[in-house]
Each structure stands twice: as C-alpha cells, then as structure tokens.
PDB file of C-alpha atoms in Angstrom:
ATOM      1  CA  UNK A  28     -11.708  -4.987  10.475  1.00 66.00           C
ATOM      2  CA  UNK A  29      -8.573  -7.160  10.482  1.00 81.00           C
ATOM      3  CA  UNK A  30      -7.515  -8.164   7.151  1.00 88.00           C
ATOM      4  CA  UNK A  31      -7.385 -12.329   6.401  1.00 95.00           C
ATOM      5  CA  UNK A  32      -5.196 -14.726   5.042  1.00 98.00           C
ATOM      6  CA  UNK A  33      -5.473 -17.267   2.004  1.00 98.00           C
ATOM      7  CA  UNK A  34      -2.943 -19.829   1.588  1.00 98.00           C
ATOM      8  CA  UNK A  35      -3.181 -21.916  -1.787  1.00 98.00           C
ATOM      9  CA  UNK A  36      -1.519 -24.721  -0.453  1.00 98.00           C
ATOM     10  CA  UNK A  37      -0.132 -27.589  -3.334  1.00 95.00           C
ATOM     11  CA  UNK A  38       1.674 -30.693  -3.258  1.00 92.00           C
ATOM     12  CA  UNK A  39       5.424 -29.799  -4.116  1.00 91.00           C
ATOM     13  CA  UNK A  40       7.371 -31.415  -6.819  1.00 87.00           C
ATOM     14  CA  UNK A  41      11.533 -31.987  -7.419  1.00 87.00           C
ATOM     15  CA  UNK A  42      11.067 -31.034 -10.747  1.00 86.00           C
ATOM     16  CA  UNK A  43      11.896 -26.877 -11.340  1.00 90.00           C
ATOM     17  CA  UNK A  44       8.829 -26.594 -14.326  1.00 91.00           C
ATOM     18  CA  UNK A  45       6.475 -28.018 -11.710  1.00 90.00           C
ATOM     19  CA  UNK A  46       7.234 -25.563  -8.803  1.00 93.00           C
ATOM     20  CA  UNK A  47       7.402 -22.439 -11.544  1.00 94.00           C
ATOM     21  CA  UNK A  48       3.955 -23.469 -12.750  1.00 94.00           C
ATOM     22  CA  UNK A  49       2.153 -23.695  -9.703  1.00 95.00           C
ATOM     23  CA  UNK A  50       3.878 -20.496  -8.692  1.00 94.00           C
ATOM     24  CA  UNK A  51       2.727 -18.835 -11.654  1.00 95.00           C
ATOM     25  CA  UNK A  52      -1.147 -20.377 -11.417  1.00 96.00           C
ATOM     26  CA  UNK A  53      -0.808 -19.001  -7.701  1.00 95.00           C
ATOM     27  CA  UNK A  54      -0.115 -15.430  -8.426  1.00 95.00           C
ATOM     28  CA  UNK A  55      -2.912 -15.070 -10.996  1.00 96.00           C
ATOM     29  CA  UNK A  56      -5.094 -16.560  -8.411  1.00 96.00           C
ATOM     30  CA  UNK A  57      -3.899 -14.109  -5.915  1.00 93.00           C
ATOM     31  CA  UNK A  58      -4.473 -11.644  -8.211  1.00 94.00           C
ATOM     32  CA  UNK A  59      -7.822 -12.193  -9.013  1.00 94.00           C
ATOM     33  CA  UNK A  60      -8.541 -12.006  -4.687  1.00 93.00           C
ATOM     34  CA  UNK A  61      -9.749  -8.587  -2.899  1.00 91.00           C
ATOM     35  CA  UNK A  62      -9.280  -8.190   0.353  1.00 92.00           C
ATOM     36  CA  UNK A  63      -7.161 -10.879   2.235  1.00 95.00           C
ATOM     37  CA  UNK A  64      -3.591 -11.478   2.763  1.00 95.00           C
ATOM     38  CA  UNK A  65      -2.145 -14.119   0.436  1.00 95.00           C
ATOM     39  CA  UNK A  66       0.217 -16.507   0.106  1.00 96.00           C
ATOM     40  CA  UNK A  67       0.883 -19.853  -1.263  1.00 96.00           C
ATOM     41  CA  UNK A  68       2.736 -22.993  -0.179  1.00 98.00           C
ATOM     42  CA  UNK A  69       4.049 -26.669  -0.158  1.00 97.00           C
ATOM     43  CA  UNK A  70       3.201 -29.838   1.375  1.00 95.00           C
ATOM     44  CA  UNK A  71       6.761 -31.189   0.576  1.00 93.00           C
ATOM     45  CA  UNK A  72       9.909 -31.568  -1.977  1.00 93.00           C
ATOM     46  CA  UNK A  73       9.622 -27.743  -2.509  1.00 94.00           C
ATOM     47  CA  UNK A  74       9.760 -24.522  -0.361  1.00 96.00           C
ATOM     48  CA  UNK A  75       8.203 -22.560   0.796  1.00 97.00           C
ATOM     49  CA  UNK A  76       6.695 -25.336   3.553  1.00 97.00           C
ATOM     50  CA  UNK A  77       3.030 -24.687   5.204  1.00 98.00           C
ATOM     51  CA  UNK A  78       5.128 -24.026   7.976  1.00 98.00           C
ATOM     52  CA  UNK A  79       6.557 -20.856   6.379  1.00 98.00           C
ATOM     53  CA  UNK A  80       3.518 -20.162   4.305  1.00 98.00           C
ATOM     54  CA  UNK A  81       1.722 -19.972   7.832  1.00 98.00           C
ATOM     55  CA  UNK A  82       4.184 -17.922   9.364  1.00 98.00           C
ATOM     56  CA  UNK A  83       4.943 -15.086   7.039  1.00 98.00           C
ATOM     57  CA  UNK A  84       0.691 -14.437   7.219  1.00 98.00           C
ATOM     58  CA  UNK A  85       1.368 -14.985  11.052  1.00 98.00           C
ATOM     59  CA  UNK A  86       4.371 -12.185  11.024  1.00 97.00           C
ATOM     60  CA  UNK A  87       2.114  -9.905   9.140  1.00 97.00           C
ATOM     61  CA  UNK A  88       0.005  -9.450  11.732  1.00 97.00           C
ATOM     62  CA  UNK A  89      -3.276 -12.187  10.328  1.00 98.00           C
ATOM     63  CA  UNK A  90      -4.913 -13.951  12.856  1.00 97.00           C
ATOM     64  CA  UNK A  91      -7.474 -15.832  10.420  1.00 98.00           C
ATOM     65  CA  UNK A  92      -6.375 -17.844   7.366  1.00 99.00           C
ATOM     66  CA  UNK A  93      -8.111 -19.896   4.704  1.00 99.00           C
ATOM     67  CA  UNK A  94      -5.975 -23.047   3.485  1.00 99.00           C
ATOM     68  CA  UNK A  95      -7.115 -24.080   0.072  1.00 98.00           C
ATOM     69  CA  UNK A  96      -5.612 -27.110  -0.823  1.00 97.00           C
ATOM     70  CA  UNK A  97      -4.794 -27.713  -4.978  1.00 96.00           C
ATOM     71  CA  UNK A  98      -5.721 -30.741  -4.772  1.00 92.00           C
ATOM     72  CA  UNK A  99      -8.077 -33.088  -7.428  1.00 91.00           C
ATOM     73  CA  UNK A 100      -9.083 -35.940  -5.230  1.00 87.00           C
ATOM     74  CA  UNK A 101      -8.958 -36.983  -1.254  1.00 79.00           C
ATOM     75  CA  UNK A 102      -6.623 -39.559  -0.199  1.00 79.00           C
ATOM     76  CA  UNK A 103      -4.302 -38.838   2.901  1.00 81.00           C
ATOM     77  CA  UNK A 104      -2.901 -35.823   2.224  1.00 86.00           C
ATOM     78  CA  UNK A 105      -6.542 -34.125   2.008  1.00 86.00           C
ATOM     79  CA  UNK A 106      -7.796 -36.574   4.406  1.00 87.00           C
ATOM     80  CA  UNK A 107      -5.207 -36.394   7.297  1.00 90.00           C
ATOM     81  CA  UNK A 108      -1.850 -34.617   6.399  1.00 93.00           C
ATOM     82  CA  UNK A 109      -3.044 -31.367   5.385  1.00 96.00           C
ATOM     83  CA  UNK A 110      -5.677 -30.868   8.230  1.00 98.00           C
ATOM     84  CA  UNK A 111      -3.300 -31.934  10.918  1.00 98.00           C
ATOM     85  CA  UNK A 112      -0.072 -30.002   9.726  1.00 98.00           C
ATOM     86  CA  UNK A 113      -2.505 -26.978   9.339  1.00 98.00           C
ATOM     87  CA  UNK A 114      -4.151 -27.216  13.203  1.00 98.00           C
ATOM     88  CA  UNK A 115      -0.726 -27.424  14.875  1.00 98.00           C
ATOM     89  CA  UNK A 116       0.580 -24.463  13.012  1.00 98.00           C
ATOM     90  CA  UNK A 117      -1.980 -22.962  14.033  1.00 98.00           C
ATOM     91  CA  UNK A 118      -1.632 -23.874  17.450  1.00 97.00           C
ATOM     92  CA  UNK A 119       1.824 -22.943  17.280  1.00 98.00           C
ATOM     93  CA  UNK A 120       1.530 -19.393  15.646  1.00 98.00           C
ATOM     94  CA  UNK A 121      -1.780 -18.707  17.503  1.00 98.00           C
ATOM     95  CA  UNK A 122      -3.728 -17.902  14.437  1.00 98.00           C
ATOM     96  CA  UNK A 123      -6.916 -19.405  13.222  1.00 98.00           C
ATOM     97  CA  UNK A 124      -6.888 -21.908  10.417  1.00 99.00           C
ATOM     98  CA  UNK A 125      -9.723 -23.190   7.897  1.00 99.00           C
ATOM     99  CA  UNK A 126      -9.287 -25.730   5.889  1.00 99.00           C
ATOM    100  CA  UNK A 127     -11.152 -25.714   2.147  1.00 98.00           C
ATOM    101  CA  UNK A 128     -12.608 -28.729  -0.222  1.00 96.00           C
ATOM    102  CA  UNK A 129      -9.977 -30.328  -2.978  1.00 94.00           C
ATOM    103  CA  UNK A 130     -11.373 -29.848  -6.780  1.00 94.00           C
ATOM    104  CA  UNK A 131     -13.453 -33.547  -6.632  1.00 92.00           C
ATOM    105  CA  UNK A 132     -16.150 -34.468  -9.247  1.00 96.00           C
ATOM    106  CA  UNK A 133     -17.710 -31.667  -9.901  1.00 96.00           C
ATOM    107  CA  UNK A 134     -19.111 -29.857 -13.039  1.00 97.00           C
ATOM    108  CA  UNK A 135     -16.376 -27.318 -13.420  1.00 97.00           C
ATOM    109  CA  UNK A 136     -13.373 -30.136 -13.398  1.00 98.00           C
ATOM    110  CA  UNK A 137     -15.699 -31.617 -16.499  1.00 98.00           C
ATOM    111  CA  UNK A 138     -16.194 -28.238 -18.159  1.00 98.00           C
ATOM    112  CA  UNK A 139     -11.799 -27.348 -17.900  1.00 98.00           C
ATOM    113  CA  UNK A 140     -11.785 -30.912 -19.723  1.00 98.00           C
ATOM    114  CA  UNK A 141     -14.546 -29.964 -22.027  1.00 98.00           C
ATOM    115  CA  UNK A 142     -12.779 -26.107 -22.428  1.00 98.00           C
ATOM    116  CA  UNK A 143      -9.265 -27.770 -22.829  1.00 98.00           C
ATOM    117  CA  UNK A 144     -10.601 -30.510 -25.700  1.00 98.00           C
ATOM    118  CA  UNK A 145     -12.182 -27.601 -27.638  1.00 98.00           C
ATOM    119  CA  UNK A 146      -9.181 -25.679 -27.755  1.00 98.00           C
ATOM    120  CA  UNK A 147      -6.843 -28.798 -28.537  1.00 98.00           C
ATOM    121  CA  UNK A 148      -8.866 -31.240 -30.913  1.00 97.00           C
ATOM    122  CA  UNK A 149      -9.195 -29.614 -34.678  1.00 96.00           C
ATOM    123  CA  UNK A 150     -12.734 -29.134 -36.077  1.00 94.00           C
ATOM    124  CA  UNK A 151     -13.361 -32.306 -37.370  1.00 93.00           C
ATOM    125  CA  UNK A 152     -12.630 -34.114 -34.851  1.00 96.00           C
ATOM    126  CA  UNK A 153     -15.790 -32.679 -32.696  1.00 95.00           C
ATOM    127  CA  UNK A 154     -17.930 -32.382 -36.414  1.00 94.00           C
ATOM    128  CA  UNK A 155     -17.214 -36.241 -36.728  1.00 96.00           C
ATOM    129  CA  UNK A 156     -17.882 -37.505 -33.544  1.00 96.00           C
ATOM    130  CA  UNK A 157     -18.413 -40.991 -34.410  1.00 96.00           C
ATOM    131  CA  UNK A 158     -14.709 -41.013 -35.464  1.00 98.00           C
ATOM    132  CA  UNK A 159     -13.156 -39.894 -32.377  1.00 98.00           C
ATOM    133  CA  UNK A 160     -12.394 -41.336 -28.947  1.00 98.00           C
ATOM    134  CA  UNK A 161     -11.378 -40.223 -25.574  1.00 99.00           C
ATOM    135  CA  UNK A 162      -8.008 -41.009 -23.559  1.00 99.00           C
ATOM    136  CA  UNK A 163      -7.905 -39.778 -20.047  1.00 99.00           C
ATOM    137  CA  UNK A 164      -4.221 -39.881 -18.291  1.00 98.00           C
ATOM    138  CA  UNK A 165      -4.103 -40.042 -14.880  1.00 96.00           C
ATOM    139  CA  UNK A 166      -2.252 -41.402 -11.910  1.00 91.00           C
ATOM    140  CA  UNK A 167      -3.734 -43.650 -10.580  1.00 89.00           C
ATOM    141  CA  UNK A 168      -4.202 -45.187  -6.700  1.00 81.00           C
ATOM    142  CA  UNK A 169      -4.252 -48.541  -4.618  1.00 77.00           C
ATOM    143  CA  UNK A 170      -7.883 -46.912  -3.569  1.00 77.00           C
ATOM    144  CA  UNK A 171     -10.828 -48.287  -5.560  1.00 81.00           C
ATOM    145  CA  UNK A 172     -12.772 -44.752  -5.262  1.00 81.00           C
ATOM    146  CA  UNK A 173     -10.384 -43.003  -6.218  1.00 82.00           C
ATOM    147  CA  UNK A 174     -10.099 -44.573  -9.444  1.00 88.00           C
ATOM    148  CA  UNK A 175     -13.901 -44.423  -9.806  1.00 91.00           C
ATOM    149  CA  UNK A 176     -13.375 -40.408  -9.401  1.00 92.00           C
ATOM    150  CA  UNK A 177     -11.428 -40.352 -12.849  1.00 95.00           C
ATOM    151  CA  UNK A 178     -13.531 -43.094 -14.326  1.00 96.00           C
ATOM    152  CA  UNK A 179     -16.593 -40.658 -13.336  1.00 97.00           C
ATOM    153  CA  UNK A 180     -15.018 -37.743 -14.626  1.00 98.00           C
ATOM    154  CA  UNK A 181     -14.148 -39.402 -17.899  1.00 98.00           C
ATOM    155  CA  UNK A 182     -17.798 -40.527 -18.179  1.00 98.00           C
ATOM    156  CA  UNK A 183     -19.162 -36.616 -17.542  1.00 99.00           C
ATOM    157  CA  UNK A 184     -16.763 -35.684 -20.333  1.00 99.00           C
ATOM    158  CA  UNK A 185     -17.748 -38.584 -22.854  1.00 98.00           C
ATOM    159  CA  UNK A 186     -21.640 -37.118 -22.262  1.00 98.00           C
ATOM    160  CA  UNK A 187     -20.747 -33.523 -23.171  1.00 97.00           C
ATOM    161  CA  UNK A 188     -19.247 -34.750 -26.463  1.00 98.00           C
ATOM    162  CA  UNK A 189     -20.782 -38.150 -27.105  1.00 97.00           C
ATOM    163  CA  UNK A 190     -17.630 -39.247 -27.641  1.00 98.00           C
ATOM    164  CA  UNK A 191     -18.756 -43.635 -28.926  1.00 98.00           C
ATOM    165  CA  UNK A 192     -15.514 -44.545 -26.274  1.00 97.00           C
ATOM    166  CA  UNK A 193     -13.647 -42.817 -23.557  1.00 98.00           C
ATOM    167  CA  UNK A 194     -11.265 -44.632 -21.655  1.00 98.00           C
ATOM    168  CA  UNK A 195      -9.131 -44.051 -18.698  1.00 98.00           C
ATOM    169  CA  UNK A 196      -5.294 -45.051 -18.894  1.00 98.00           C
ATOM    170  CA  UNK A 197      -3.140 -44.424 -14.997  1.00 96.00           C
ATOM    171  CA  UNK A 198       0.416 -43.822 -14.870  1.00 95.00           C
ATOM    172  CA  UNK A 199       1.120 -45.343 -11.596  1.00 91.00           C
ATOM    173  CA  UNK A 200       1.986 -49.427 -11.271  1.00 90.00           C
ATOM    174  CA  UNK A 201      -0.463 -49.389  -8.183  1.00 86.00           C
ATOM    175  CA  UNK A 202      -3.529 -49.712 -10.673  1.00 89.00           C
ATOM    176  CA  UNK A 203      -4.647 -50.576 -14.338  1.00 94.00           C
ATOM    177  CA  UNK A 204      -5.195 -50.338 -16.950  1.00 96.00           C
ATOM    178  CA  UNK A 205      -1.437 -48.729 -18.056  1.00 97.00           C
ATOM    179  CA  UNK A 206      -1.588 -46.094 -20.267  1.00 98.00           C
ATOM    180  CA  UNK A 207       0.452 -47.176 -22.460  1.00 97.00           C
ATOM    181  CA  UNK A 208      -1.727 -50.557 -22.977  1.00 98.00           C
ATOM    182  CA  UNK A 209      -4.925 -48.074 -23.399  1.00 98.00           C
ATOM    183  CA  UNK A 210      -3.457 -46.309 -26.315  1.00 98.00           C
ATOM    184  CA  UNK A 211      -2.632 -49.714 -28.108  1.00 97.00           C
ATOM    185  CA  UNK A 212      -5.717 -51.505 -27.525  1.00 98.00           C
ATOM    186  CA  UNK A 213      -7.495 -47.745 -28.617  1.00 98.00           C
ATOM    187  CA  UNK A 214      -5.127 -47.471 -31.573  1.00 98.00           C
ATOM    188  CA  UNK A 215      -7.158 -50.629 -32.831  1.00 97.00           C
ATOM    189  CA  UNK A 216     -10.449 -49.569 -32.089  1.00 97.00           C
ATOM    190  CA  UNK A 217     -12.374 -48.287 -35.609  1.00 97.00           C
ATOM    191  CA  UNK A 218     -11.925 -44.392 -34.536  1.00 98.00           C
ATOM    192  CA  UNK A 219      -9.671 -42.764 -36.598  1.00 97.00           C
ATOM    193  CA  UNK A 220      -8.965 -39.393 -34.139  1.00 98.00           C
ATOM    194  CA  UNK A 221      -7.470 -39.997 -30.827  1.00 98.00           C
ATOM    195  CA  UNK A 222      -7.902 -37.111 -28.373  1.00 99.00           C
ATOM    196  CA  UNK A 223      -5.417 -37.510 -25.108  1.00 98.00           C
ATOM    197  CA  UNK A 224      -6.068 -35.599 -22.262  1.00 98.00           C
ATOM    198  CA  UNK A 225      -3.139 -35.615 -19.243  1.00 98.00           C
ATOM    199  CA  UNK A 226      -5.424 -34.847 -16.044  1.00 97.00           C
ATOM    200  CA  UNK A 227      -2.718 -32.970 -13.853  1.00 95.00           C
ATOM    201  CA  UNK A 228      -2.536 -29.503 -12.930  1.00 95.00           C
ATOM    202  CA  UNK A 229       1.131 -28.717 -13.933  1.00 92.00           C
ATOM    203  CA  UNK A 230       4.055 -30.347 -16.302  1.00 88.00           C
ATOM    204  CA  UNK A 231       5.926 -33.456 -14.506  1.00 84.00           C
ATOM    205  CA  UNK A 232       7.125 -36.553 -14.369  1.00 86.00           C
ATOM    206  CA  UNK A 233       3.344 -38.653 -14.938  1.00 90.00           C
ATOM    207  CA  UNK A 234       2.478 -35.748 -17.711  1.00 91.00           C
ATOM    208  CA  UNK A 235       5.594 -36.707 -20.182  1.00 92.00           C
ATOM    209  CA  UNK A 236       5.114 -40.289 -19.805  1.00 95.00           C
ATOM    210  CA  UNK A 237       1.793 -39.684 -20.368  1.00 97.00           C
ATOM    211  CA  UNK A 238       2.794 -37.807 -23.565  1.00 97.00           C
ATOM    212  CA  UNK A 239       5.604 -40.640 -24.989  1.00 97.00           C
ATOM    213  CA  UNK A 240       3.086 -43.057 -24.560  1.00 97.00           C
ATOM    214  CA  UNK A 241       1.189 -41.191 -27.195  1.00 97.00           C
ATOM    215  CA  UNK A 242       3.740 -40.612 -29.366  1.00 98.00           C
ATOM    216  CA  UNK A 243       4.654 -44.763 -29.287  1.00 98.00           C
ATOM    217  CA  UNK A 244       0.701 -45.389 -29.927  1.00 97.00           C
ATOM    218  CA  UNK A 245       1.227 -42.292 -33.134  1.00 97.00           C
ATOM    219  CA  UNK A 246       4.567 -44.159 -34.769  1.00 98.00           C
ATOM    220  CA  UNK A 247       3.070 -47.527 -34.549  1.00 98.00           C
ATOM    221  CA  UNK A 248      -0.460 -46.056 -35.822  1.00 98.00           C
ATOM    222  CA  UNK A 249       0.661 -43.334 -38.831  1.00 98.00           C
ATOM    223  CA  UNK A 250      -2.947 -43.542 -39.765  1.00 97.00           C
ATOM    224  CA  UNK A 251      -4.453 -42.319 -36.758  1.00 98.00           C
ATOM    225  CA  UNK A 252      -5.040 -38.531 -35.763  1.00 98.00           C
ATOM    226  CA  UNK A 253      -3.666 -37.509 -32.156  1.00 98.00           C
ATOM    227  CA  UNK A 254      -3.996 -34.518 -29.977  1.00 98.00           C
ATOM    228  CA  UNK A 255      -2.531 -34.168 -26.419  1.00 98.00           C
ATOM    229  CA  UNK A 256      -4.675 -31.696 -24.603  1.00 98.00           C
ATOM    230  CA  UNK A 257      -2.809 -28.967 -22.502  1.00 97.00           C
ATOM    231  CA  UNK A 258      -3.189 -29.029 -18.838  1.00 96.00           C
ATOM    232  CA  UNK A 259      -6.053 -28.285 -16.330  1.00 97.00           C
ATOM    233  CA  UNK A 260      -3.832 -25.184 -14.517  1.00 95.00           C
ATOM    234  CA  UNK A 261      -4.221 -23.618 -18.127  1.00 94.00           C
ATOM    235  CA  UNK A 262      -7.778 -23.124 -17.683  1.00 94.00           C
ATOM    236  CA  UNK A 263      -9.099 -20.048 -16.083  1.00 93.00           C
ATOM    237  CA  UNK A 264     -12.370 -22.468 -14.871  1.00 95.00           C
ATOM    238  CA  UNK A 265      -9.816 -23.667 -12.381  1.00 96.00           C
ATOM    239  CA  UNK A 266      -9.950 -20.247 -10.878  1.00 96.00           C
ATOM    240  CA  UNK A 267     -13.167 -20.239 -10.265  1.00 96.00           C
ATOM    241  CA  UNK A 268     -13.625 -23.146  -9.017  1.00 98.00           C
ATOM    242  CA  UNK A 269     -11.013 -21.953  -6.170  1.00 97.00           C
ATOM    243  CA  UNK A 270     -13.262 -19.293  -5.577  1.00 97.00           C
ATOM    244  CA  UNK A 271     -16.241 -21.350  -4.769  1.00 98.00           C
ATOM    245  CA  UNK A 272     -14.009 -23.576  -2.442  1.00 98.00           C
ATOM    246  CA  UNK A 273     -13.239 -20.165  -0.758  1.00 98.00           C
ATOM    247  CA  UNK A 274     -16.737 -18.918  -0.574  1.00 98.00           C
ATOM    248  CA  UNK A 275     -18.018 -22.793   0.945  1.00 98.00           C
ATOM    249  CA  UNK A 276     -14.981 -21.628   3.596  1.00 98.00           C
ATOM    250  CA  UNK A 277     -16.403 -18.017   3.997  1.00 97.00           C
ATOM    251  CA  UNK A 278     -20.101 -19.307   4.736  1.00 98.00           C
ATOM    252  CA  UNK A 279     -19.495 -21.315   7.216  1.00 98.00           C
ATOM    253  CA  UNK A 280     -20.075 -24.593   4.787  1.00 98.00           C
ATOM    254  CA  UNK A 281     -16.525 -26.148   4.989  1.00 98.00           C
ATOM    255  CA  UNK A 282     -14.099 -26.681   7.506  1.00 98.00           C
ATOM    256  CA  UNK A 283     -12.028 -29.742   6.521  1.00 97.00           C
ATOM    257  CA  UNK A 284      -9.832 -29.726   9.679  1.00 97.00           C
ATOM    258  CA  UNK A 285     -13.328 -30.140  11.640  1.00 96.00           C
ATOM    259  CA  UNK A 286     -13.660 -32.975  10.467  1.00 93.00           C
ATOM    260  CA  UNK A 287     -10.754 -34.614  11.653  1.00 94.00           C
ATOM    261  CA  UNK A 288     -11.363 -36.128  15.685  1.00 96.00           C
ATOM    262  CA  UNK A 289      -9.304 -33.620  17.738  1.00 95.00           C
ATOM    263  CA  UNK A 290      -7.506 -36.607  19.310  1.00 95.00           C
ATOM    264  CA  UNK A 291      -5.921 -37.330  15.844  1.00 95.00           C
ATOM    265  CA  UNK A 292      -5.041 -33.847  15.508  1.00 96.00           C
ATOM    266  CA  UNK A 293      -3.430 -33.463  18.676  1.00 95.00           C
ATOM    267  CA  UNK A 294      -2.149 -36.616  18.280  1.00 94.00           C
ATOM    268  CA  UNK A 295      -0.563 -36.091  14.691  1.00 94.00           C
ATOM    269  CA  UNK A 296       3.150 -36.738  14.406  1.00 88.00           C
ATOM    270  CA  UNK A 297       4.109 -35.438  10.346  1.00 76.00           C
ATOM    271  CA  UNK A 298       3.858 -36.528   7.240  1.00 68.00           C
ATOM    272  CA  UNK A 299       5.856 -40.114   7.030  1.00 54.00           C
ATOM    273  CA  UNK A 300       6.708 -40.887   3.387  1.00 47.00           C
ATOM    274  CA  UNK A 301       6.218 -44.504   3.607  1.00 38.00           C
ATOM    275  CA  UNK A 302       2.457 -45.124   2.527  1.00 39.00           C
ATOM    276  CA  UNK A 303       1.891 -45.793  -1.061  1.00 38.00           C
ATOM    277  CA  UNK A 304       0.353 -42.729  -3.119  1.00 43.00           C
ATOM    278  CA  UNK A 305      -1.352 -42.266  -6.193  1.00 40.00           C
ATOM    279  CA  UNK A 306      -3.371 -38.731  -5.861  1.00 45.00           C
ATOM    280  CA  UNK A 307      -3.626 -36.343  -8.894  1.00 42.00           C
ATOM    281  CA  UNK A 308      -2.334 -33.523  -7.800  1.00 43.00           C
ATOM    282  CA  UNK A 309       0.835 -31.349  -9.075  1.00 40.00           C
ATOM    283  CA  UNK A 310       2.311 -34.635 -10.169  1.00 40.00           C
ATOM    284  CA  UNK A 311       5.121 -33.902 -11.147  1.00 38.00           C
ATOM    285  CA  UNK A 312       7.319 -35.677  -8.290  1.00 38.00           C
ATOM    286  CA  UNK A 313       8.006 -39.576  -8.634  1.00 36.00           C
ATOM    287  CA  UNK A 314       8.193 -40.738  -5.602  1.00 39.00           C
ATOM    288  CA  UNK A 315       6.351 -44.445  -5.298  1.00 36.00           C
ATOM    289  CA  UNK A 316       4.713 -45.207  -1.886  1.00 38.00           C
ATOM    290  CA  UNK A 317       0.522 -45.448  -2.160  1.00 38.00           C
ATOM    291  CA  UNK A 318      -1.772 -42.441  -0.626  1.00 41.00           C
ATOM    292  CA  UNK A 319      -4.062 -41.480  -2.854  1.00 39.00           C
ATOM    293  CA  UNK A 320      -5.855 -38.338  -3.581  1.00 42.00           C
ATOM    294  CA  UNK A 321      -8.725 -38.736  -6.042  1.00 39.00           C
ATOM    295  CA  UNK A 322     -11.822 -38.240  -4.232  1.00 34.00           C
ATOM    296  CA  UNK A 323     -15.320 -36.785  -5.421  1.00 31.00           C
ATOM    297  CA  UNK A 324     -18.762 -36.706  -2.777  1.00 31.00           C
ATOM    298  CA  UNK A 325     -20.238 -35.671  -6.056  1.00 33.00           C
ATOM    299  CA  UNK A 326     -20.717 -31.818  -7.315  1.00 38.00           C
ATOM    300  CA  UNK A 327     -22.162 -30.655  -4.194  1.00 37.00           C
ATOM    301  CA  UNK A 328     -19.653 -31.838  -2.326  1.00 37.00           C
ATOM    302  CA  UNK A 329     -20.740 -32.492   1.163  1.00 36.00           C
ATOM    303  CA  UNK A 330     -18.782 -34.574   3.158  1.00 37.00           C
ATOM    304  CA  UNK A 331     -20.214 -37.663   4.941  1.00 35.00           C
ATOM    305  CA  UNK A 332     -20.294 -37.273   8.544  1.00 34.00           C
TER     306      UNK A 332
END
C-alpha cells in the first residue's frame, strides 16, 4: 500500500518567534501521526512555500496528500487561495491533493479557551464568578460573520464559566470595538478580576498589542486583578482537533478544494496581496489589506452547498 502525505499548511509570518512556534506545534503534530508522510508549510512571508511543501512529498515518491490548513476561520485564504494554490500543484507534480476544514466554531476551540483560562486565572477568580469578566482578543475582519465567529465563541466560553460579561475586543482598524477601548470601558465595569484571553495560535504582532493594551488598562486600574491567558497552539486540544479534520478528510466527508467551481481553479492566477484581511490565524505578520478568515458552519461543520 503506498504510503500518504499530510501537509499542515499555516499562514506564514515575518516575525522569527512566529515561524519557530508553528514549526514546533507542527512537529508534535507530526509526531503524534502513524502512517503517512509529513510535512508542513507556508502560505506566504515564510519558507518553506506549499509549493515546496508539495514537492518534497512529491520527490518522495507520495502520490496522495492531505492539506490541513491551521487556520481558525474562512475568509479567502480558506475560501479561495489555499484550494486553488493546492489543485495546481497538484496538477503540476501529478499527485493527488485533499483539502481539510479550518478550526471554526466548534466545541473543542471553546474547550482550549476553557483549558487555557483554568490554567491561567488563580482560584478565586473561577470560585468568585460574579467578580470576574471575560476579554477575548482577536483580529478582527471587514466581514460581518466573521466577527460573529469570535462573538460566538466568546459566548460558548462565557456559558462554561458563567462568566456575568464577556466581551470581544479586535486588533485590526477594519472593525470594532478596539481592544484597547474594551479594556477601559471593562476596567469600569463592577468586576474586580479581568481575565484576557489573546485568540491566536502563535506569538506576533496582534498578540503583544493585545498584551500592552492590558497592561495600560492594569496601570490605570491598580485595583483590578489581570491575567493574560497563554495561547491556543499551547493546548494539546488543538491536536486533536487536527485529527478530526484529518479523519472528516479520510472518510470521504471533506474535500475543500471540491468545493471550489473547477473553472475558478483552473482559472486561478496567485495569491495578490491587495485585498484587505483580518483572519485569525498565525497572526503574527502585520500586513493591512482585508481578507478575512474567521468562519464557523457551526460544530458539525458542513459546508453549505
């Protein structure tokens, strides 16, 4: 039986921390796979490209990969760069490529925020619940839904705890309300512990603004308790969740470049960096055109056809 490929594809980054970390989250992953060929690989700003990803799997000798993109919501990149790049690679290197789901709304992306708050907030702040709010950091998009995505996740994790308030705070100028602006107006809310959680996969740019925004809100507020959370790539839920996204792949479920109209596919000319962005991915780059890529279709995840 010929052996298969994986490639865990991600967004890329400038920054050095941001490529190490999703190298790092990458070879755990690979270690935790039986079976199949793998690799991992970048959409852009860092090497190695798809292009390369594809064709050291092709050079082995695999003539069947699985792309799973690292992704939180759609947008685009999940929604046309990824699929397209992927089918003309594999047009060009003759091998076979599937395309996987992006993380979404589901109930493992609320149980890594429920995991990560546990782990972060001290034990009074969960005993005294009606004492403690909710800050979610994240980028933030020119698309309605995808803001709804975070907004839906927040609301999942505000049910687990109870938390009285959660809000959502974005990082990007393409949407509201700023972070920085959430943190004030929670800062004079009657809750005296503040729980911030940054929802990106790896340190970066949006992460340490996300973090001095916090410590402003913390030197203008001595009397208030704050905890940043650590990231979502530091919980081992994340892996799993992978796995499913593999499996849906594996079944026959999922096929994300299928669902692209061959005529765009065929059609596809690169990724242009000229749209304007605001997915929550990697992150860590700071680049300032609008594609988004927050998406959801709920837990189950089925796309609409």
């Amino acid at each position: 039986m010929e052996k298969k490929g994986i490639m865990l594809c991600g967004h890329g980054t400038r920054l050095k921390t941001g490529v190490e970390a999703f190298n790092q989250f990458a070879e755990e992953f690979q270690n935790q796979i039986d079976g199949y060929e793998t690799t991992s690989a970048f959409m852009e700003f860092a090497q190695p490209d798809f292009e390369a990803g594809v064709k050291k799997l092709a050079d082995k000798g695999i003539k069947e990969i699985i792309a799973l993109p690292l992704f939180l919501f759609t947008g685009v990149h999940t929604e046309k760069d990824i699929p397209c790049m992927l089918y003309q690679l594999g047009k060009k290197y003759d091998v076979s490529i599937k395309l996987g789901n992006y993380m979404g709304v589901c109930e493992e992306m609320v149980t890594v925020c429920e995991n990560l708050i546990r782990e972060a907030a001290p034990e009074e702040f969960i005993n005294d619940i009606g004492s403690t709010t909710l800050v979610i950091a994240g980028v933030g998009s020119s698309r309605v839904k995808a803001n709804a995505d975070l907004a839906s996740i927040t609301r999942y994790v505000q049910e687990r705890f109870r938390f009285p308030s959660a809000t959502v705070g974005y990082l990007s100028r393409m949407t509201f309300p700023p972070i920085q602006e959430v943190i004030d107006d929670v800062c004079l809310l009657p809750y005296k512990n503040i729980i911030v959680l940054p929802y990106f996969f790896f340190d970066g740019i949006y992460m340490r603004r996300a973090k001095v925004a916090m410590e402003r809100g913390q030197q203008s507020h001595p009397e208030k308790n704050f905890v940043f959370t650590d990231l979502l790539a530091s919980e081992n839920t994340l892996f799993e969740l992978l796995k499913k996204r593999l499996n849906e792949v594996i079944s026959g479920k999922v096929d994300a470049i299928q669902d692209i109209p061959k005529e765009e596919l065929e059609n596809y000319h690169g990724h242009h960096h000229h749209h304007g962005h605001g997915h929550h991915h990697d992150h860590s780059h700071h680049h300032h055109h609008g594609h988004d890529n927050h998406h959801s279709e709920e837990c189950n995840h089925k796309k609409d056809n």
